[in-house]
Amino acid sequence: MPLAVVVVTYHSADIVEDCLRSVAAALESIPDGRVVVVDNASTDDTLEVVARVAPDAQVVARPTNDGFAAGVNAGFAAAPDCDVLVLNPDVRLEPDAIALLRTALAQPGTGVAAPRLSNVDGSPQLSLRRAPTPLRSLGEAVLGGTRAGRHDALGELVSDHRRYATPGTVDWATGAAWLISREAREATGVLEERYFLYSEETEYMLRLGERGYSVRYEPRARAVHFGGEQSTSPVLWSMATTNRVRMARERHGRPRAFLMWLAVLLNEVLRAPRHAKHRTAVRDLLRWRRWPARPGQGPEHGWICFSAQDWWYHNRAHSDFQLMRSMAGHRRVLVVNSIGMRMPTRGNSTHVARRILRKLRSVAKFVRRPMPDFYVMSPLPLPFYGSPFLRRVNAVLVRAQVRLVATALRLHTPVIMVTIPTAWDVVAPMRRHRLVFNRSDRHSDFPEADRASIEVLERQLLTHADHVVYVSHALMAEEAPLTGSRAHFLDHGVDVDHFTARPEHERPDDIRAVPGPRIGFFGALDDFVVDFDLLERVAAELPDASLVLIGDATHPMERFDKYPNVHWLGFRPYSLIPAYGSAFDVAIMPWQDNSWIRHSNPIKLKEYLALGLPVVSTDFAELAAYTGRVHAATSHTDFVEAIRTALTTLASPPPTPP
């Protein structure tokens, strides 16, 4: 197995040179080894030193310092097929250390191999640990870490020096130097980045143990670790202390975390009179925050997102929901459900009564918390955006509701993200840290919208936003003269764990009852984006295949009653969509040829691909990145023929080997 040595740096110009020279010496006997340096946005000469000392090293220069775990994860991503040796830049390896660690890693069941660490003066560094428990934290508070560590039940620190002379397994080892196998890494995943510093390696190695892999200590592999910054910095000491409680909460729940908090607080209180770092930890433990502010960054800012969707009845894979679910792992988030772009009216809108009733049901929920630190509210809007006076009234009404909830959630100076342009009137006077415009679509192209009014609001957001985030290269390029360097492309992601193909017995009965082969579509069947004439042609020209349509429809579906091979199943919840999609033989995206689609980037494409489905789509700009993986049809005839070809390919037996 090839090996990558990942060195994570941050303002490491004074120490990284000796580290890289020791790595080079240790790799002389490792022909398949390479070096990856992940730099967490250093502003000193770290990268210049790396370029001079290790010119062949792969450098991953991160734009921000998001912590040690984020750096390690970036190193993992840069070496996907390798065993990885993770090093702090203040580690100096002995020449045979890597070879000895690889030998230890080859032991059955081993996922991580850790070396023997020593201090600069040659004294042994106590780097082995037991799993943290409230009792062990209490023992260390009362007896001190070294004395408590002589007893398995009373101390987390392994302090018996005889234990450091012999190889064996431990619960976890400090993260300054550790070698992990590719197999264990694939089974365990990535490090939890919310810890920023400290406890991330603890949580990771304990999680690795739960996957059936052990942490093996190899005393013959030796390294010097300078360390020491945590012991002198009150901020870092407090972060290490409070993260122990956070990890207990994340892994074992509130009752266990409370006991850990009491034990850790006692330890800090007993030592607070003598050291400022303990006083800082006491203050932070008493002024509890779920996740601490990062060093040098001051207070964390929560997020308020004005979504273009409604959490309670739209697909939760939309970009604003994706981004806010991810952000909730680090910050408190308030999602404001769509305030609309116009009042539904007969003659201009479809299913008027149903849409108004659906919105009222959402408003009735007001504020809910569907997951930790993730709140959803549905304000009562007056969506009359064609009238300047009513627009102002609506803005005051919605802003008052959002401010009330934000105050209750202590979101005093949030980052505000806007996806729906009608939110500009609401957010313009609001106190905020930053304004982000999530430019997911050109909403002025929405057929039911007051185009002139929405264009004005879009332009205001494009002009005043601190950052504009796009999912469409075409739209980003068109608006570049207005946004300049504030524009950023951020493609959609997909929840690959959720969109995993389901076996036959896990698929719903109604889809299993549909005869195959099945041509499938899931999502909103909106007449301003879906080409219903094309769908009817598919049904007519492929009578031996079933056309399965899943989703709410704003178009009269009676037109398909004459086709026995069309099966409209209606709305299905997001949780069941992968099970339905797994039953498709071919997935389709039959879009209209209009401005909305030309400037879009449907996340549905990635969901289809995650399920392993062949995809046929009408052509639009963002498909250029998927050449060879998606058939982009330029006409109705081409679309039908592409489906027919895909079905024929699926029905053909594999070639007989010679």
XYZ file of C-alpha atoms in Angstrom:
658
model
C 0.000 0.000 0.000
C 1.467 3.437 -0.918
C 2.161 5.867 1.908
C 1.510 9.603 2.255
C 2.993 11.679 5.074
C 0.555 14.513 5.800
C 2.026 17.479 7.685
C -0.540 20.064 8.811
C 0.956 23.542 9.197
C -0.178 26.893 10.537
C 2.392 29.660 11.039
C 5.021 26.922 11.147
C 7.924 28.613 9.365
C 10.219 28.276 12.387
C 9.660 24.550 12.949
C 8.571 22.838 9.736
C 12.030 22.649 8.134
C 13.448 20.154 10.632
C 10.225 18.137 10.450
C 10.413 17.817 6.663
C 14.105 16.909 6.762
C 13.393 14.121 9.260
C 10.533 12.897 7.051
C 12.828 12.841 4.000
C 15.377 10.753 5.895
C 12.680 8.337 7.095
C 11.278 7.970 3.569
C 14.615 6.959 2.011
C 13.762 3.323 2.637
C 10.109 3.757 1.556
C 9.976 3.754 -2.265
C 6.196 4.298 -2.402
C 6.128 7.218 0.030
C 5.326 10.862 -0.654
C 4.769 14.069 1.316
C 1.621 16.212 1.471
C 1.779 19.545 3.296
C -1.612 21.012 4.201
C -1.309 24.656 5.177
C -4.150 26.286 7.102
C -3.834 29.788 5.637
C -0.480 30.721 7.187
C 0.513 34.368 6.766
C 4.194 33.811 7.608
C 6.847 32.146 5.405
C 5.656 28.565 5.959
C 4.992 27.803 2.301
C 8.275 29.383 1.210
C 10.146 27.123 3.641
C 8.244 24.075 2.367
C 9.038 24.948 -1.258
C 12.744 25.266 -0.424
C 13.127 22.188 1.799
C 10.668 19.803 0.119
C 10.190 20.949 -3.491
C 8.584 17.624 -4.466
C 5.952 17.792 -1.731
C 2.326 18.224 -2.719
C 1.065 21.439 -1.140
C -2.608 21.912 -0.251
C -2.953 25.619 0.554
C -6.264 26.110 2.318
C -7.877 29.570 2.116
C -8.891 29.631 5.794
C -7.725 28.152 9.084
C -10.517 25.785 10.032
C -8.490 23.772 12.511
C -6.350 20.673 12.720
C -9.145 18.247 11.822
C -9.986 20.180 8.658
C -6.306 20.110 7.696
C -6.057 16.358 8.250
C -9.222 15.784 6.239
C -7.769 17.817 3.376
C -4.679 15.608 3.568
C -6.854 12.488 3.478
C -8.585 13.833 0.359
C -5.224 14.451 -1.315
C -4.131 10.849 -0.714
C -7.261 8.725 -1.206
C -5.453 5.463 -2.014
C -2.735 5.666 0.641
C -1.994 4.759 4.195
C -1.478 8.155 5.847
C 1.029 9.226 8.494
C -0.307 12.378 10.157
C 2.340 14.662 11.687
C 2.422 17.922 13.556
C 5.149 20.216 12.177
C 6.904 20.146 15.573
C 7.619 16.386 15.309
C 11.047 15.008 14.399
C 11.091 11.386 13.217
C 13.890 8.921 13.780
C 15.126 7.506 10.424
C 13.523 4.074 10.927
C 10.274 5.348 12.474
C 8.083 5.059 9.395
C 9.261 1.555 8.518
C 8.595 0.370 12.071
C 5.155 1.964 12.131
C 4.248 0.231 8.864
C 5.271 -3.088 10.374
C 3.028 -2.406 13.383
C 0.166 -1.380 11.110
C 0.381 -4.757 9.360
C -0.693 -6.539 12.566
C -4.204 -8.071 12.204
C -7.003 -5.734 13.220
C -4.752 -2.682 13.505
C -6.107 0.585 12.149
C -3.655 3.080 13.657
C -0.013 2.734 14.684
C 1.493 5.312 17.077
C 5.201 5.867 17.869
C 6.962 6.507 21.155
C 7.230 10.262 21.677
C 9.866 12.032 23.712
C 10.451 15.604 24.783
C 13.325 17.712 23.459
C 15.445 16.781 26.484
C 14.967 13.086 25.769
C 12.498 12.422 28.575
C 9.508 10.242 27.656
C 6.332 12.045 26.664
C 3.161 10.502 28.077
C 1.176 10.130 24.872
C -1.071 7.102 25.510
C -4.610 7.441 26.761
C -7.613 5.509 28.003
C -11.146 6.339 26.901
C -12.398 9.400 28.802
C -15.083 8.833 31.458
C -16.489 11.036 34.252
C -14.857 8.766 36.847
C -11.434 9.088 35.230
C -11.850 12.855 35.005
C -12.825 12.933 38.682
C -9.817 10.807 39.570
C -7.487 13.182 37.749
C -9.137 16.174 39.446
C -8.608 14.751 42.929
C -5.340 12.826 42.554
C -3.693 14.602 39.615
C -3.222 13.129 36.170
C 0.013 11.251 36.816
C -1.086 9.527 40.032
C -4.594 8.768 38.777
C -3.155 7.409 35.534
C -1.498 4.509 37.360
C -4.940 2.956 37.774
C -7.078 1.962 34.784
C -10.343 3.085 36.383
C -9.142 6.394 37.785
C -7.124 8.091 35.051
C -7.293 8.761 31.334
C -3.549 9.376 31.032
C -1.422 6.212 30.910
C 1.357 7.234 33.306
C 3.065 3.911 34.094
C 6.465 4.224 32.367
C 6.708 0.441 32.064
C 3.738 0.578 29.686
C 5.766 2.752 27.293
C 8.495 0.118 26.994
C 6.335 -2.596 25.417
C 4.113 -2.671 22.335
C 0.375 -3.150 22.666
C -3.023 -1.625 22.016
C -4.485 1.498 23.626
C -7.810 3.312 23.440
C -6.195 6.305 21.770
C -2.916 8.172 21.417
C -2.180 11.875 21.100
C -2.499 13.116 17.527
C 0.992 14.562 17.023
C 2.063 11.470 15.060
C -0.081 8.530 13.953
C -0.226 6.223 10.949
C -3.666 5.097 9.752
C -4.380 2.441 7.149
C -6.463 3.200 4.098
C -8.968 0.480 5.073
C -9.486 1.882 8.566
C -9.820 5.390 7.161
C -12.458 4.284 4.665
C -14.394 2.541 7.436
C -14.163 5.445 9.891
C -14.572 8.447 7.600
C -13.172 11.883 8.322
C -12.314 13.725 11.512
C -14.985 15.835 13.175
C -14.051 19.399 12.262
C -16.217 21.140 14.851
C -13.623 20.558 17.584
C -11.173 22.812 15.723
C -8.336 21.821 18.118
C -8.186 19.075 20.758
C -10.452 16.036 21.192
C -10.704 15.542 17.427
C -8.150 12.705 17.473
C -9.762 11.281 20.633
C -13.189 11.102 19.037
C -11.749 9.732 15.800
C -9.731 6.924 17.347
C -12.591 5.921 19.634
C -14.859 5.837 16.584
C -12.239 3.760 14.788
C -12.332 1.279 17.674
C -16.098 1.016 17.322
C -15.522 -0.003 13.686
C -13.429 -2.958 14.861
C -9.927 -1.472 14.425
C -7.339 -1.079 17.172
C -4.737 1.593 17.971
C -1.336 -0.110 18.306
C 1.575 1.470 20.142
C 5.048 0.686 18.775
C 7.844 1.830 21.151
C 10.643 0.996 18.675
C 9.331 3.740 16.368
C 10.544 6.964 17.946
C 9.974 10.667 17.427
C 10.640 13.904 19.273
C 7.623 16.152 19.877
C 8.225 19.748 20.919
C 4.614 20.586 21.875
C 3.927 22.823 24.828
C 1.746 25.601 23.374
C -1.417 24.260 25.007
C 0.172 24.376 28.476
C 1.045 28.084 28.145
C -1.990 29.466 26.306
C -5.161 30.065 28.383
C -7.271 30.085 25.207
C -5.965 26.737 23.979
C -6.078 25.199 27.446
C -9.714 26.234 27.813
C -10.550 24.865 24.374
C -8.959 21.512 25.233
C -10.860 21.430 28.520
C -14.286 22.374 27.212
C -13.968 20.086 24.199
C -13.733 17.109 26.576
C -17.238 17.931 27.769
C -18.464 18.541 24.234
C -17.205 15.157 23.127
C -18.996 13.459 26.032
C -22.180 15.200 25.004
C -21.863 14.285 21.339
C -21.009 10.645 22.032
C -23.060 9.831 25.116
C -25.757 12.481 25.586
C -26.550 15.152 28.146
C -26.554 13.100 31.406
C -23.041 11.748 30.789
C -21.891 15.187 29.628
C -23.188 16.776 32.841
C -21.168 14.356 34.964
C -18.106 15.030 32.814
C -18.704 18.788 33.174
C -18.807 18.499 36.968
C -15.581 16.473 37.089
C -13.720 18.740 34.647
C -14.975 21.874 36.392
C -13.738 20.541 39.750
C -10.293 19.937 38.247
C -10.087 23.505 36.946
C -11.513 25.108 40.099
C -8.955 23.333 42.323
C -6.108 24.709 40.196
C -7.551 28.119 39.280
C -5.864 30.073 42.105
C -2.407 29.234 40.746
C -2.763 29.544 36.947
C -4.595 31.878 34.570
C -5.284 29.056 32.099
C -7.399 27.231 34.697
C -9.299 30.436 35.498
C -10.059 30.858 31.805
C -11.318 27.271 31.613
C -13.549 27.802 34.692
C -15.046 30.898 33.100
C -15.767 29.107 29.826
C -17.181 26.037 31.563
C -19.559 28.193 33.592
C -20.452 30.356 30.596
C -21.274 27.257 28.622
C -21.288 27.354 24.843
C -21.828 24.283 22.783
C -18.916 25.075 20.484
C -16.197 27.582 21.353
C -15.020 30.548 19.345
C -11.911 29.752 17.353
C -8.645 31.375 18.477
C -8.353 34.918 17.163
C -11.782 34.957 15.558
C -13.846 36.416 18.382
C -17.510 35.480 18.820
C -19.178 33.131 16.369
C -21.969 34.550 14.245
C -25.112 32.553 13.732
C -26.891 32.418 10.382
C -30.328 33.472 9.199
C -31.315 32.075 5.806
C -34.232 33.459 3.804
C -34.995 30.377 1.744
C -36.711 30.101 -1.617
C -38.295 26.858 -0.437
C -40.457 25.702 2.442
C -38.826 23.146 4.737
C -42.134 21.488 5.485
C -43.215 20.592 1.967
C -40.321 21.093 -0.492
C -37.402 18.809 -1.299
C -34.858 19.262 1.504
C -31.977 18.718 -0.890
C -32.239 22.287 -2.221
C -29.044 24.315 -1.981
C -30.133 26.610 0.852
C -31.222 23.672 3.002
C -28.015 21.779 2.200
C -25.845 24.727 3.159
C -27.727 25.478 6.369
C -27.756 21.845 7.543
C -23.998 21.822 7.116
C -23.631 25.192 8.841
C -25.696 23.994 11.825
C -22.803 21.727 12.727
C -20.795 24.869 13.546
C -23.291 27.684 14.198
C -26.857 28.250 15.256
C -29.076 28.542 12.170
C -32.521 30.012 11.599
C -34.143 29.132 8.266
C -36.966 31.453 7.221
C -39.300 29.569 4.917
C -40.131 31.159 1.558
C -42.036 34.450 1.753
C -43.080 33.999 -1.892
C -42.780 36.212 -4.948
C -46.448 36.973 -5.485
C -49.865 36.106 -4.136
C -51.282 33.098 -6.038
C -54.255 34.278 -8.122
C -56.653 32.575 -10.484
C -55.574 32.938 -14.085
C -51.913 33.411 -13.155
C -51.351 30.464 -10.794
C -52.311 26.814 -10.597
C -53.904 25.063 -7.603
C -54.479 28.418 -5.889
C -56.539 27.164 -2.945
C -54.167 24.266 -2.269
C -51.095 26.497 -2.314
C -52.626 29.085 0.023
C -53.783 26.353 2.415
C -50.350 24.751 2.326
C -48.691 28.072 3.209
C -51.131 28.653 6.089
C -50.335 25.215 7.468
C -46.656 26.059 7.326
C -47.232 29.413 9.057
C -49.168 27.601 11.789
C -45.986 25.713 12.701
C -44.246 29.078 13.244
C -40.916 27.989 14.831
C -39.683 24.403 15.120
C -36.293 22.756 15.683
C -36.031 19.684 13.420
C -32.379 19.068 14.402
C -29.784 20.456 16.851
C -29.003 24.167 16.348
C -31.248 24.197 13.250
C -34.457 26.212 13.606
C -37.162 26.728 10.982
C -39.769 29.480 11.040
C -42.645 30.327 8.712
C -43.542 34.020 8.948
C -46.907 35.258 7.788
C -46.210 37.315 4.610
C -48.309 39.620 2.461
C -46.781 38.772 -0.941
C -48.052 41.756 -2.988
C -44.722 42.700 -4.524
C -46.177 44.685 -7.400
C -47.291 47.482 -5.057
C -44.493 49.629 -3.493
C -46.683 50.449 -0.478
C -47.694 46.843 0.194
C -44.088 45.750 -0.303
C -43.038 48.073 2.525
C -45.861 46.845 4.741
C -44.927 43.243 4.052
C -41.240 43.925 4.776
C -42.073 45.484 8.144
C -44.384 42.587 9.029
C -41.923 39.829 8.101
C -38.925 41.638 9.607
C -40.731 42.038 12.949
C -41.456 38.305 13.083
C -37.891 37.331 12.156
C -36.349 39.784 14.634
C -38.523 38.423 17.428
C -37.365 34.854 16.795
C -33.733 35.888 16.193
C -33.681 37.720 19.547
C -35.040 34.641 21.314
C -32.308 32.546 19.680
C -29.604 35.146 20.515
C -28.837 35.761 16.840
C -27.932 39.392 17.399
C -25.471 40.022 14.545
C -25.970 37.094 12.191
C -24.652 36.297 8.767
C -27.743 36.649 6.580
C -28.098 34.479 3.489
C -30.805 35.316 0.973
C -31.983 32.912 -1.716
C -35.324 34.479 -2.597
C -34.920 38.061 -3.903
C -38.120 39.346 -2.257
C -36.288 39.096 1.063
C -34.165 42.156 0.165
C -36.791 44.584 1.497
C -36.756 42.633 4.765
C -33.005 42.334 5.288
C -31.833 45.703 3.931
C -32.102 47.527 7.304
C -31.327 44.492 9.481
C -28.206 44.447 11.620
C -25.863 41.775 10.282
C -22.268 40.584 10.128
C -22.321 39.739 6.407
C -24.873 39.419 3.606
C -24.630 36.418 1.256
C -26.808 36.155 -1.852
C -27.340 32.490 -2.715
C -27.976 32.936 -6.460
C -29.497 29.518 -7.072
C -31.783 30.646 -9.933
C -32.773 33.738 -11.867
C -36.071 34.233 -10.051
C -37.204 37.035 -12.331
C -37.661 34.323 -14.986
C -40.335 32.667 -12.830
C -43.510 32.935 -14.950
C -45.842 33.880 -12.082
C -43.544 36.638 -10.752
C -43.828 40.370 -11.377
C -40.730 40.389 -13.554
C -39.921 44.080 -13.305
C -40.225 44.147 -9.508
C -38.178 40.970 -9.006
C -35.426 42.199 -11.338
C -35.051 45.349 -9.220
C -34.755 43.256 -6.031
C -32.233 40.903 -7.638
C -30.098 43.838 -8.729
C -30.172 45.324 -5.227
C -28.922 42.039 -3.781
C -26.261 41.632 -6.465
C -25.035 45.144 -5.695
C -25.101 45.101 -1.901
C -24.243 41.494 -0.987
C -20.809 40.872 0.522
C -20.665 37.567 -1.355
C -22.727 36.102 -4.210
C -22.737 32.305 -4.437
C -23.669 30.653 -7.756
C -24.482 27.110 -8.839
C -24.640 28.062 -12.543
C -21.488 29.044 -14.429
C -23.648 30.588 -17.155
C -25.480 32.883 -14.745
C -22.268 33.735 -12.912
C -20.583 34.751 -16.175
C -23.505 36.944 -17.263
C -23.531 38.848 -13.962
C -19.759 39.102 -13.533
C -19.657 42.831 -14.477
C -21.918 43.527 -11.510
C -20.462 41.123 -8.924
C -16.735 41.008 -9.750
C -14.589 39.316 -7.101
C -17.591 38.913 -4.789
C -18.878 36.060 -6.969
C -18.086 32.458 -6.029
C -19.107 29.193 -7.679
C -20.279 26.578 -5.170
C -21.716 23.501 -6.798
C -24.490 21.439 -5.277
C -23.635 18.414 -3.218
C -25.648 15.270 -2.691
C -26.208 13.200 0.428
C -24.599 10.017 -0.894
C -25.511 8.082 2.248
C -29.165 8.944 1.668
C -29.111 8.454 -2.102
C -27.841 4.891 -2.033
C -29.511 2.310 -4.259
C -31.986 0.165 -2.330
C -32.422 -3.570 -2.972
C -35.686 -4.854 -4.422
C -37.242 -5.823 -1.084
C -36.762 -2.292 0.314
C -38.626 -0.577 -2.522
C -42.234 0.559 -1.930
C -45.030 -1.735 -3.054
C -46.592 0.801 -5.454
C -43.402 1.163 -7.504
C -42.745 -2.580 -7.442
C -46.231 -3.091 -8.881
C -45.368 -0.969 -11.931
C -44.208 -3.257 -14.762
C -40.706 -2.756 -16.075
C -38.734 -1.418 -17.673
C -39.347 1.859 -15.845
C -38.511 5.337 -17.128
C -38.558 7.545 -14.048
C -38.701 11.161 -12.882
C -38.948 12.448 -9.316
C -39.383 16.085 -8.328
C -41.829 18.941 -8.801
C -43.863 18.590 -12.003
C -44.040 22.344 -12.655
C -45.215 23.390 -16.080
C -42.714 26.245 -16.323
C -39.754 23.830 -16.140
C -41.027 20.385 -17.226
C -41.784 19.773 -20.910
C -45.085 17.887 -20.708
C -45.313 17.578 -24.483
C -42.043 15.671 -24.372
C -43.335 13.430 -21.575
C -46.397 12.607 -23.648
C -44.226 11.766 -26.635
C -42.120 9.414 -24.459
C -45.306 7.665 -23.317
C -46.630 7.357 -26.885
C -43.426 6.177 -28.569
C -42.269 3.770 -25.849
C -45.503 1.907 -25.050
C -43.693 -1.191 -23.763
C -41.979 0.809 -21.002
C -43.599 2.374 -17.945
C -43.255 6.116 -17.424
C -43.193 6.746 -13.659
C -43.714 10.333 -12.439
C -43.255 11.150 -8.745
C -44.055 14.594 -7.382
C -46.664 17.321 -7.004
C -47.945 18.692 -10.314
C -48.948 22.219 -11.312
C -50.024 20.959 -14.726
C -53.236 19.058 -15.551
C -52.256 15.402 -15.446
C -55.493 14.204 -17.059
C -53.737 14.412 -20.420
C -51.959 11.149 -19.545
C -55.138 9.179 -18.749
C -55.165 7.719 -22.271
C -51.719 6.178 -21.760
C -51.864 2.987 -19.666
C -48.072 2.995 -19.341
C -47.993 6.334 -17.451
C -48.000 6.030 -13.657
C -48.254 9.310 -11.742
C -47.693 8.430 -8.095
C -47.985 11.967 -6.738
C -45.937 13.453 -3.907
C -43.640 11.190 -1.895
C -41.562 12.303 1.113
C -37.852 12.979 0.724
C -37.019 10.061 3.013
C -38.539 7.608 0.500
C -37.286 9.122 -2.756
C -34.099 6.958 -2.972
C -36.183 3.806 -2.574
C -38.433 4.893 -5.446
C -35.524 6.039 -7.606
C -33.777 2.689 -7.112
C -36.624 1.079 -9.040
C -35.997 3.197 -12.157
C -34.186 1.675 -15.110
C -33.570 5.054 -16.754
C -33.895 8.482 -15.107
C -34.971 11.488 -17.133
C -34.836 15.284 -16.942
C -37.349 16.547 -19.576
C -36.809 20.297 -19.205
C -38.307 23.180 -21.083
C -35.968 25.239 -23.257
C -36.277 28.545 -21.407
C -34.177 31.067 -19.505
C -34.922 29.486 -16.114
C -33.463 26.142 -17.183
C -30.559 27.650 -19.101
C -29.395 29.321 -15.874
C -30.102 26.377 -13.576
C -28.181 23.439 -12.146
C -30.730 20.853 -10.954
C -29.516 18.866 -7.967
C -31.689 16.040 -9.257
C -28.896 15.148 -11.683
C -26.493 14.318 -8.845
C -29.178 12.358 -7.021
C -29.801 10.238 -10.118
C -26.071 9.637 -10.556
C -25.623 8.765 -6.869
C -28.250 6.061 -7.343
C -26.217 4.694 -10.273
C -28.905 5.395 -12.869
C -28.386 6.099 -16.580
C -29.619 9.653 -17.191
C -31.207 11.231 -20.261
C -31.749 14.994 -20.198
C -32.626 17.844 -22.468
C -29.541 19.977 -22.964
C -28.583 22.966 -20.792
C -25.319 24.725 -19.933
C -24.278 22.916 -16.728
C -24.423 19.510 -18.450
C -21.111 20.333 -20.145
C -19.330 19.069 -17.019
C -21.024 15.663 -17.336
C -20.078 14.704 -20.871
C -19.925 10.918 -21.106
C -22.043 10.409 -17.993
C -25.330 11.951 -19.170
C -26.941 11.892 -22.598
C -27.846 15.504 -23.428
C -30.601 15.496 -26.061
C -31.064 18.488 -28.340
C -34.491 17.500 -29.688
C -37.545 15.466 -28.707
C -36.582 12.787 -31.218
C -33.066 12.555 -29.786
C -34.486 12.360 -26.252
C -36.752 9.401 -27.056
C -33.994 7.611 -28.968
C -31.570 8.078 -26.075
C -34.052 6.424 -23.701
C -34.583 3.588 -26.163
C -30.809 3.076 -26.454
C -30.398 3.058 -22.672
C -33.166 0.479 -22.245
C -31.699 -1.688 -25.006
C -28.267 -1.543 -23.368
C -29.750 -2.621 -20.041
C -31.573 -5.531 -21.687
C -28.500 -6.769 -23.577
C -26.596 -9.630 -21.903
C -22.948 -8.959 -21.040
C -20.431 -10.210 -23.617
C -19.169 -13.734 -23.151
C -15.486 -13.727 -22.159
C -13.175 -15.424 -24.656
